[in-house]
Amino acid sequence: MSFFNNNLVWDAARTVPESDRLLFDLFTTAFNENATRGQLSVNQSGLPAWSAVFSGVVALTNTYPNTSVPVTNYTIIDPVGTQGSNSALWKIVDG
């Protein structure tokens, strides 16, 4: 198996998409009735709610300079605060 004449396909060989459905159990489990309160709908349009969810999340970024090896970096998503429409979180929520 060769992908773009590259024999390094180990990452594709280890993926198991048929088991991905089991990941939903990790995110939908409620240990008691109180754990289901305060959940955020994915259709939520309010910026304060999304700011509370995403603040402090570390997101990996990838850049491709003029080298053959991709370079990854990270960014920490800050609360919207006074940055308003200039913040990274605003761009995520705004689409």
mmCIF file of C-alpha atoms in Angstrom, residues 2-94:
data_model
loop_
_atom_site.group_PDB
_atom_site.id
_atom_site.type_symbol
_atom_site.label_atom_id
_atom_site.label_comp_id
_atom_site.label_asym_id
_atom_site.label_seq_id
_atom_site.Cartn_x
_atom_site.Cartn_y
_atom_site.Cartn_z
ATOM 1 C CA SER A 2 1.545 3.281 -1.064
ATOM 2 C CA PHE A 3 0.200 6.790 -0.691
ATOM 3 C CA PHE A 4 1.906 9.372 -2.880
ATOM 4 C CA ASN A 5 4.848 7.001 -3.279
ATOM 5 C CA ASN A 6 5.341 7.042 0.462
ATOM 6 C CA ASN A 7 5.473 3.804 2.412
ATOM 7 C CA LEU A 8 4.718 5.523 5.723
ATOM 8 C CA VAL A 9 1.037 4.623 6.021
ATOM 9 C CA TRP A 10 1.168 3.455 9.625
ATOM 10 C CA ASP A 11 -1.162 6.236 10.778
ATOM 11 C CA ALA A 12 -3.906 5.146 8.381
ATOM 12 C CA ALA A 13 -3.449 1.502 9.300
ATOM 13 C CA ARG A 14 -4.133 2.231 12.969
ATOM 14 C CA THR A 15 -7.368 4.142 12.504
ATOM 15 C CA VAL A 16 -10.516 2.286 13.426
ATOM 16 C CA PRO A 17 -13.504 4.298 12.154
ATOM 17 C CA GLU A 18 -15.982 1.531 12.917
ATOM 18 C CA SER A 19 -15.175 1.994 16.614
ATOM 19 C CA ASP A 20 -15.564 5.783 16.579
ATOM 20 C CA ARG A 21 -19.253 5.462 17.411
ATOM 21 C CA LEU A 22 -18.220 4.209 20.849
ATOM 22 C CA LEU A 23 -16.674 7.602 21.622
ATOM 23 C CA PHE A 24 -20.141 9.133 21.965
ATOM 24 C CA ASP A 25 -20.611 7.242 25.225
ATOM 25 C CA LEU A 26 -17.736 9.207 26.719
ATOM 26 C CA PHE A 27 -19.469 12.502 26.041
ATOM 27 C CA THR A 28 -23.083 11.596 26.787
ATOM 28 C CA THR A 29 -22.774 9.744 30.064
ATOM 29 C CA ALA A 30 -24.441 11.344 33.067
ATOM 30 C CA PHE A 31 -23.592 9.800 36.415
ATOM 31 C CA ASN A 32 -26.671 11.281 38.057
ATOM 32 C CA GLU A 33 -29.568 13.601 37.192
ATOM 33 C CA ASN A 34 -27.703 16.707 38.329
ATOM 34 C CA ALA A 35 -24.975 16.030 35.772
ATOM 35 C CA THR A 36 -27.412 16.670 32.924
ATOM 36 C CA ARG A 37 -28.206 20.206 34.069
ATOM 37 C CA GLY A 38 -26.401 23.083 32.454
ATOM 38 C CA GLN A 39 -25.595 21.281 29.227
ATOM 39 C CA LEU A 40 -24.947 23.480 26.214
ATOM 40 C CA SER A 41 -26.831 22.831 22.990
ATOM 41 C CA VAL A 42 -24.752 22.786 19.812
ATOM 42 C CA ASN A 43 -27.295 25.238 18.389
ATOM 43 C CA GLN A 44 -26.500 27.808 21.084
ATOM 44 C CA SER A 45 -25.869 31.181 19.484
ATOM 45 C CA GLY A 46 -24.893 33.107 22.608
ATOM 46 C CA LEU A 47 -21.264 34.201 22.753
ATOM 47 C CA PRO A 48 -21.009 34.132 26.592
ATOM 48 C CA ALA A 49 -21.984 30.461 26.705
ATOM 49 C CA TRP A 50 -19.405 29.453 24.097
ATOM 50 C CA SER A 51 -16.816 31.619 25.817
ATOM 51 C CA ALA A 52 -17.380 29.653 29.011
ATOM 52 C CA VAL A 53 -16.985 26.337 27.164
ATOM 53 C CA PHE A 54 -13.924 27.107 25.056
ATOM 54 C CA SER A 55 -11.939 29.379 27.373
ATOM 55 C CA GLY A 56 -8.656 27.735 28.241
ATOM 56 C CA VAL A 57 -8.860 25.041 25.561
ATOM 57 C CA VAL A 58 -5.515 24.258 23.930
ATOM 58 C CA ALA A 59 -5.845 23.952 20.151
ATOM 59 C CA LEU A 60 -3.121 22.535 17.936
ATOM 60 C CA THR A 61 -2.287 24.411 14.760
ATOM 61 C CA ASN A 62 -0.231 23.273 11.831
ATOM 62 C CA THR A 63 1.911 25.355 9.542
ATOM 63 C CA TYR A 64 3.842 24.372 6.465
ATOM 64 C CA PRO A 65 6.916 26.528 6.018
ATOM 65 C CA ASN A 66 9.327 25.867 3.172
ATOM 66 C CA THR A 67 10.520 22.678 4.832
ATOM 67 C CA SER A 68 9.346 19.182 4.130
ATOM 68 C CA VAL A 69 8.465 18.443 7.761
ATOM 69 C CA PRO A 70 5.193 19.970 9.011
ATOM 70 C CA VAL A 71 5.529 22.089 12.120
ATOM 71 C CA THR A 72 2.844 22.075 14.783
ATOM 72 C CA ASN A 73 2.235 24.770 17.320
ATOM 73 C CA TYR A 74 -0.461 25.413 19.891
ATOM 74 C CA THR A 75 -2.710 28.260 20.841
ATOM 75 C CA ILE A 76 -4.799 28.737 23.969
ATOM 76 C CA ILE A 77 -8.295 30.052 23.366
ATOM 77 C CA ASP A 78 -8.881 33.073 25.579
ATOM 78 C CA PRO A 79 -12.279 34.360 26.740
ATOM 79 C CA VAL A 80 -13.791 37.012 24.492
ATOM 80 C CA GLY A 81 -13.509 39.724 27.142
ATOM 81 C CA THR A 82 -12.717 43.160 25.763
ATOM 82 C CA GLN A 83 -11.303 41.869 22.467
ATOM 83 C CA GLY A 84 -14.793 41.481 21.044
ATOM 84 C CA SER A 85 -14.868 40.660 17.344
ATOM 85 C CA ASN A 86 -11.046 40.521 17.192
ATOM 86 C CA SER A 87 -10.831 37.456 19.433
ATOM 87 C CA ALA A 88 -10.258 33.921 18.155
ATOM 88 C CA LEU A 89 -13.356 32.718 19.998
ATOM 89 C CA TRP A 90 -15.532 35.268 18.196
ATOM 90 C CA LYS A 91 -14.287 33.889 14.872
ATOM 91 C CA ILE A 92 -15.128 30.333 15.944
ATOM 92 C CA VAL A 93 -18.660 31.186 17.095
ATOM 93 C CA ASP A 94 -19.327 33.526 14.169
#
